[in-house]
mmCIF file of C-alpha atoms and ligand atoms in Angstrom:
data_model
loop_
_atom_site.group_PDB
_atom_site.id
_atom_site.type_symbol
_atom_site.label_atom_id
_atom_site.label_comp_id
_atom_site.label_asym_id
_atom_site.label_seq_id
_atom_site.Cartn_x
_atom_site.Cartn_y
_atom_site.Cartn_z
ATOM 1 C CA MET A 1 28.212 -10.910 -10.811
ATOM 2 C CA GLN A 2 31.474 -10.377 -9.488
ATOM 3 C CA ILE A 3 33.148 -11.243 -12.517
ATOM 4 C CA VAL A 4 31.026 -8.960 -14.803
ATOM 5 C CA LYS A 5 31.386 -6.345 -12.053
ATOM 6 C CA ASP A 6 35.147 -6.835 -12.043
ATOM 7 C CA GLU A 7 35.661 -7.557 -16.088
ATOM 8 C CA GLY A 8 32.514 -6.257 -17.836
ATOM 9 C CA PRO A 9 31.458 -6.219 -20.715
ATOM 10 C CA ILE A 10 32.253 -9.447 -20.809
ATOM 11 C CA THR A 11 30.846 -12.751 -23.193
ATOM 12 C CA GLY A 12 28.779 -15.487 -21.644
ATOM 13 C CA GLU A 13 31.955 -17.945 -23.155
ATOM 14 C CA GLN A 14 34.484 -15.712 -20.964
ATOM 15 C CA ILE A 15 32.445 -15.962 -18.044
ATOM 16 C CA ALA A 16 31.738 -19.696 -18.465
ATOM 17 C CA GLU A 17 35.423 -20.197 -19.339
ATOM 18 C CA LYS A 18 36.541 -18.222 -15.816
ATOM 19 C CA LEU A 19 34.313 -20.550 -13.815
ATOM 20 C CA ASN A 20 35.329 -23.854 -15.360
ATOM 21 C CA LEU A 21 31.695 -24.278 -16.750
ATOM 22 C CA THR A 22 30.208 -24.864 -20.387
ATOM 23 C CA ARG A 23 28.648 -22.256 -21.810
ATOM 24 C CA ALA A 24 25.339 -24.190 -21.672
ATOM 25 C CA THR A 25 25.325 -24.790 -17.733
ATOM 26 C CA LEU A 26 25.723 -20.969 -17.655
ATOM 27 C CA ARG A 27 23.079 -19.651 -19.664
ATOM 28 C CA PRO A 28 19.682 -20.150 -17.553
ATOM 29 C CA ASP A 29 21.871 -18.367 -14.743
ATOM 30 C CA LEU A 30 22.811 -15.214 -16.938
ATOM 31 C CA ALA A 31 19.071 -15.245 -18.255
ATOM 32 C CA ILE A 32 17.576 -15.023 -14.603
ATOM 33 C CA LEU A 33 20.207 -12.155 -13.832
ATOM 34 C CA THR A 34 19.441 -10.366 -16.940
ATOM 35 C CA MET A 35 15.748 -10.535 -16.299
ATOM 36 C CA ALA A 36 16.065 -9.484 -12.813
ATOM 37 C CA GLY A 37 17.856 -6.579 -13.667
ATOM 38 C CA PHE A 38 21.105 -7.022 -12.194
ATOM 39 C CA LEU A 39 22.860 -7.591 -15.521
ATOM 40 C CA ASP A 40 22.437 -5.708 -18.953
ATOM 41 C CA ALA A 41 23.533 -8.141 -22.333
ATOM 42 C CA ARG A 42 24.169 -6.301 -25.407
ATOM 43 C CA PRO A 43 24.349 -8.369 -28.222
ATOM 44 C CA ARG A 44 28.049 -8.632 -29.675
ATOM 45 C CA VAL A 45 29.439 -6.927 -26.983
ATOM 46 C CA GLY A 46 28.462 -8.907 -23.816
ATOM 47 C CA TYR A 47 27.168 -8.913 -20.015
ATOM 48 C CA PHE A 48 27.869 -5.920 -18.114
ATOM 49 C CA TYR A 49 26.595 -4.995 -14.479
ATOM 50 C CA ALA A 50 23.303 -3.085 -14.599
ATOM 51 C CA GLY A 51 24.429 -0.759 -11.474
ATOM 52 C CA LYS A 52 21.401 -1.577 -9.884
ATOM 53 C CA SER A 53 21.434 -2.907 -6.320
ATOM 54 C CA ALA A 54 18.960 -5.257 -4.832
ATOM 55 C CA ASN A 55 17.475 -2.424 -2.860
ATOM 56 C CA GLN A 56 16.945 -0.293 -5.783
ATOM 57 C CA LEU A 57 15.273 -3.242 -7.548
ATOM 58 C CA LEU A 58 12.890 -3.826 -4.531
ATOM 59 C CA GLY A 59 12.384 -0.048 -4.332
ATOM 60 C CA GLU A 60 11.334 -0.161 -8.090
ATOM 61 C CA HIS A 61 8.906 -2.966 -7.447
ATOM 62 C CA VAL A 62 7.580 -1.344 -4.509
ATOM 63 C CA ARG A 63 6.708 2.069 -6.127
ATOM 64 C CA LYS A 64 4.904 0.085 -8.394
ATOM 65 C CA LEU A 65 2.481 -1.572 -6.472
ATOM 66 C CA MET A 66 -1.349 0.599 -6.312
ATOM 67 C CA VAL A 67 -3.919 1.353 -4.038
ATOM 68 C CA LYS A 68 -6.503 -0.249 -6.271
ATOM 69 C CA ASP A 69 -5.073 -3.632 -6.100
ATOM 70 C CA TYR A 70 -5.035 -3.705 -2.278
ATOM 71 C CA LYS A 71 -7.484 -1.758 -1.043
ATOM 72 C CA SER A 72 -10.147 -3.283 1.134
ATOM 73 C CA LEU A 73 -13.968 -2.898 1.526
ATOM 74 C CA PRO A 74 -14.812 0.294 3.354
ATOM 75 C CA ILE A 75 -16.974 0.065 6.428
ATOM 76 C CA VAL A 76 -19.337 3.044 6.682
ATOM 77 C CA VAL A 77 -21.965 4.016 8.780
ATOM 78 C CA LYS A 78 -24.391 6.995 8.312
ATOM 79 C CA GLU A 79 -24.004 10.334 10.243
ATOM 80 C CA GLU A 80 -26.832 9.318 12.483
ATOM 81 C CA THR A 81 -25.628 6.530 13.891
ATOM 82 C CA SER A 82 -25.075 6.266 17.439
ATOM 83 C CA ALA A 83 -22.055 5.804 19.222
ATOM 84 C CA TYR A 84 -23.255 2.904 20.719
ATOM 85 C CA ASP A 85 -23.791 1.406 17.423
ATOM 86 C CA ALA A 86 -20.850 2.266 15.708
ATOM 87 C CA ILE A 87 -18.705 0.740 18.709
ATOM 88 C CA CYS A 88 -20.882 -2.395 17.977
ATOM 89 C CA THR A 89 -20.094 -2.227 13.912
ATOM 90 C CA MET A 90 -16.307 -1.870 15.154
ATOM 91 C CA PHE A 91 -16.495 -5.337 17.199
ATOM 92 C CA LEU A 92 -18.598 -7.144 14.352
ATOM 93 C CA GLU A 93 -16.725 -5.913 11.497
ATOM 94 C CA ASP A 94 -13.634 -6.088 13.279
ATOM 95 C CA VAL A 95 -12.108 -2.950 12.193
ATOM 96 C CA GLY A 96 -10.560 0.016 14.031
ATOM 97 C CA THR A 97 -12.025 3.114 12.006
ATOM 98 C CA LEU A 98 -15.262 3.591 10.267
ATOM 99 C CA PHE A 99 -16.124 6.131 7.684
ATOM 100 C CA VAL A 100 -19.221 7.884 7.959
ATOM 101 C CA VAL A 101 -20.942 8.688 4.797
ATOM 102 C CA LYS A 102 -24.170 10.621 3.715
ATOM 103 C CA GLU A 103 -27.138 9.316 2.155
ATOM 104 C CA ASN A 104 -25.545 9.736 -1.171
ATOM 105 C CA LYS A 105 -22.390 7.891 -0.133
ATOM 106 C CA GLN A 106 -20.570 11.265 -0.042
ATOM 107 C CA LEU A 107 -17.518 11.101 2.756
ATOM 108 C CA ALA A 108 -18.568 13.000 5.955
ATOM 109 C CA GLY A 109 -15.909 12.210 8.150
ATOM 110 C CA VAL A 110 -14.063 9.268 10.041
ATOM 111 C CA VAL A 111 -14.523 7.567 13.686
ATOM 112 C CA SER A 112 -11.727 5.636 15.129
ATOM 113 C CA ARG A 113 -11.317 3.546 18.013
ATOM 114 C CA LYS A 114 -9.881 6.603 20.135
ATOM 115 C CA ASP A 115 -12.772 8.997 19.344
ATOM 116 C CA LEU A 116 -15.431 6.695 20.636
ATOM 117 C CA LEU A 117 -13.337 5.900 23.728
ATOM 118 C CA LYS A 118 -13.172 9.642 24.351
ATOM 119 C CA THR A 119 -16.906 9.516 23.851
ATOM 120 C CA ALA A 120 -17.372 6.480 26.125
ATOM 121 C CA MET A 121 -15.441 8.504 29.015
ATOM 122 C CA GLY A 122 -17.535 11.353 28.880
ATOM 123 C CA LYS A 123 -20.999 11.872 30.262
ATOM 124 C CA GLN A 124 -23.022 11.663 27.077
ATOM 125 C CA ASP A 125 -25.298 8.956 26.333
ATOM 126 C CA LEU A 126 -23.852 6.251 23.862
ATOM 127 C CA GLN A 127 -27.185 5.386 22.747
ATOM 128 C CA THR A 128 -27.963 8.946 21.718
ATOM 129 C CA ILE A 129 -24.972 10.741 20.817
ATOM 130 C CA PRO A 130 -24.653 10.603 16.971
ATOM 131 C CA VAL A 131 -21.062 9.742 15.471
ATOM 132 C CA SER A 132 -21.403 13.002 13.442
ATOM 133 C CA ILE A 133 -20.393 14.934 16.978
ATOM 134 C CA VAL A 134 -17.522 12.757 17.645
ATOM 135 C CA MET A 135 -16.174 12.120 14.280
ATOM 136 C CA THR A 136 -13.163 13.808 12.225
ATOM 137 C CA ARG A 137 -14.718 15.529 9.439
ATOM 138 C CA MET A 138 -14.045 16.881 5.999
ATOM 139 C CA PRO A 139 -12.385 18.767 4.739
ATOM 140 C CA ASN A 140 -9.702 17.443 7.520
ATOM 141 C CA ILE A 141 -9.603 13.640 6.255
ATOM 142 C CA VAL A 142 -6.751 12.523 4.615
ATOM 143 C CA THR A 143 -7.566 10.321 1.877
ATOM 144 C CA CYS A 144 -5.858 8.452 -0.974
ATOM 145 C CA SER A 145 -7.113 7.757 -4.826
ATOM 146 C CA PRO A 146 -7.202 4.279 -6.382
ATOM 147 C CA ASP A 147 -4.439 5.467 -8.652
ATOM 148 C CA ASP A 148 -1.872 6.289 -5.879
ATOM 149 C CA SER A 149 1.003 4.404 -5.129
ATOM 150 C CA LEU A 150 0.459 2.495 -2.305
ATOM 151 C CA LEU A 151 3.964 3.534 -0.787
ATOM 152 C CA ASP A 152 2.083 7.112 -1.133
ATOM 153 C CA ALA A 153 -0.746 5.425 1.259
ATOM 154 C CA ALA A 154 2.133 4.281 3.611
ATOM 155 C CA ALA A 155 3.483 7.264 3.568
ATOM 156 C CA LYS A 156 0.160 9.435 4.379
ATOM 157 C CA LEU A 157 -0.499 6.916 7.127
ATOM 158 C CA MET A 158 2.741 7.689 8.767
ATOM 159 C CA ARG A 159 2.815 11.416 8.409
ATOM 160 C CA TYR A 160 -0.667 12.368 9.665
ATOM 161 C CA GLN A 161 -0.500 9.327 12.424
ATOM 162 C CA VAL A 162 -3.717 7.505 11.277
ATOM 163 C CA ASP A 163 -4.606 4.126 11.096
ATOM 164 C CA ALA A 164 -6.543 4.401 8.216
ATOM 165 C CA LEU A 165 -7.378 6.535 4.700
ATOM 166 C CA PRO A 166 -10.603 6.177 2.611
ATOM 167 C CA VAL A 167 -10.110 5.490 -0.959
ATOM 168 C CA VAL A 168 -11.991 8.240 -2.750
ATOM 169 C CA ARG A 169 -13.375 9.334 -6.023
ATOM 170 C CA PRO A 170 -15.050 12.758 -6.876
ATOM 171 C CA MET A 171 -18.941 12.168 -6.677
ATOM 172 C CA GLU A 172 -20.203 11.906 -10.124
ATOM 173 C CA ASP A 173 -23.284 14.458 -9.352
ATOM 174 C CA GLY A 174 -21.952 17.532 -7.289
ATOM 175 C CA ASP A 175 -19.334 18.419 -4.827
ATOM 176 C CA GLY A 176 -17.243 16.045 -2.702
ATOM 177 C CA VAL A 177 -16.251 12.188 -2.749
ATOM 178 C CA GLU A 178 -17.296 9.112 -2.442
ATOM 179 C CA VAL A 179 -15.748 6.294 -0.375
ATOM 180 C CA ILE A 180 -14.738 3.179 -2.662
ATOM 181 C CA GLY A 181 -12.338 1.692 -0.266
ATOM 182 C CA ARG A 182 -9.891 1.391 2.444
ATOM 183 C CA ILE A 183 -6.089 1.243 3.101
ATOM 184 C CA THR A 184 -4.866 0.565 6.644
ATOM 185 C CA LYS A 185 -1.744 -0.205 8.391
ATOM 186 C CA THR A 186 -2.829 -3.948 8.289
ATOM 187 C CA THR A 187 -3.065 -3.523 4.271
ATOM 188 C CA ILE A 188 0.569 -2.118 4.195
ATOM 189 C CA THR A 189 1.819 -4.894 6.647
ATOM 190 C CA LYS A 190 0.260 -7.634 4.314
ATOM 191 C CA ALA A 191 1.777 -6.409 1.461
ATOM 192 C CA PHE A 192 5.162 -6.378 3.266
ATOM 193 C CA VAL A 193 4.577 -9.798 4.035
ATOM 194 C CA GLU A 194 3.851 -10.641 0.363
ATOM 195 C CA LEU A 195 6.753 -8.892 -0.767
ATOM 196 C CA GLY A 196 9.032 -10.847 1.693
ATOM 197 C CA GLN A 197 7.853 -13.936 0.652
ATOM 198 C CA HIS A 198 8.277 -13.509 -2.951
ATOM 199 C CA THR A 199 11.816 -14.869 -4.286
ATOM 200 C CA ASP A 200 11.550 -13.143 -7.538
ATOM 201 C CA VAL A 201 12.705 -9.782 -6.783
HETATM 202 P P1 ADP B 301 -7.101 5.634 16.850
HETATM 203 O O1 ADP B 301 -7.935 6.771 17.614
HETATM 204 O O2 ADP B 301 -7.754 3.933 17.208
HETATM 205 O O3 ADP B 301 -5.573 5.771 17.536
HETATM 206 P P2 ADP B 301 -6.405 6.861 14.540
HETATM 207 O O4 ADP B 301 -5.048 7.074 14.938
HETATM 208 O O5 ADP B 301 -6.456 6.453 13.195
HETATM 209 O O6 ADP B 301 -7.201 5.788 15.233
HETATM 210 O O7 ADP B 301 -7.106 8.197 14.858
HETATM 211 C C1 ADP B 301 -6.896 9.062 15.532
HETATM 212 C C2 ADP B 301 -7.497 10.649 15.418
HETATM 213 O O8 ADP B 301 -7.381 10.919 13.902
HETATM 214 C C3 ADP B 301 -8.989 10.610 15.605
HETATM 215 O O9 ADP B 301 -9.536 11.505 16.025
HETATM 216 C C4 ADP B 301 -9.356 10.107 13.999
HETATM 217 O O10 ADP B 301 -10.981 10.785 13.850
HETATM 218 C C5 ADP B 301 -8.511 10.673 13.117
HETATM 219 N N1 ADP B 301 -8.449 10.201 11.802
HETATM 220 C C6 ADP B 301 -8.475 8.939 11.544
HETATM 221 N N2 ADP B 301 -8.262 8.480 10.468
HETATM 222 C C7 ADP B 301 -8.283 9.858 9.773
HETATM 223 C C8 ADP B 301 -8.036 10.474 8.220
HETATM 224 N N3 ADP B 301 -7.719 9.290 7.541
HETATM 225 N N4 ADP B 301 -8.095 11.453 7.988
HETATM 226 C C9 ADP B 301 -7.792 12.546 9.137
HETATM 227 N N5 ADP B 301 -8.545 12.032 10.388
HETATM 228 C C10 ADP B 301 -8.281 11.102 10.445
#
């Protein structure tokens, strides 16, 4: 890479000579560097530095990750579900955020751990108070769509300081949106770990 950076365009033959290697020995390495986007090769001209840093290449890769490929199943409750049952659902499903939906699956709101903790601190009866009273409701819900990039979804999680985004699409009949998935901070952490484990940038 350094040789090409300093002296490109330079042929494979010339690089091999400088390294005291045969052209054949070098060929697979040059092929990898070219495929990975570090070098560019032009016929009859030679190799030249593509000018992209590993960081740029990683950024390009990250921007291609899509919400639809990473979303997990949404855990939903109905508006009339009691705060008590919502807490049970959180434990049973091992999630920190529930999406509240109407009969026709239309997104009505979001109820988080803290919403339920707040309710538990009050004097209300958890068995009778419905989640619709304590949830954050539409249209104040930050959502994402399956065709958004995972990076945009992650930026929304940061910007709005929430743990989860419902993945939504327009309802087939009428207004509002239907919940089809969920993106959480865990989703982003998982994608981050995957990126770190891949060596083929
Ligand atoms: P926690 O309450 O467990 O810290 P969040 O930080 O996600 O979880 O929630 C903080 C507040 O934001 C809660 O009142 C919750 O109802 C609301 N909230 C959570 N997710 C969203 C969202 N996607 N859009 C709008 N509000 C949300």
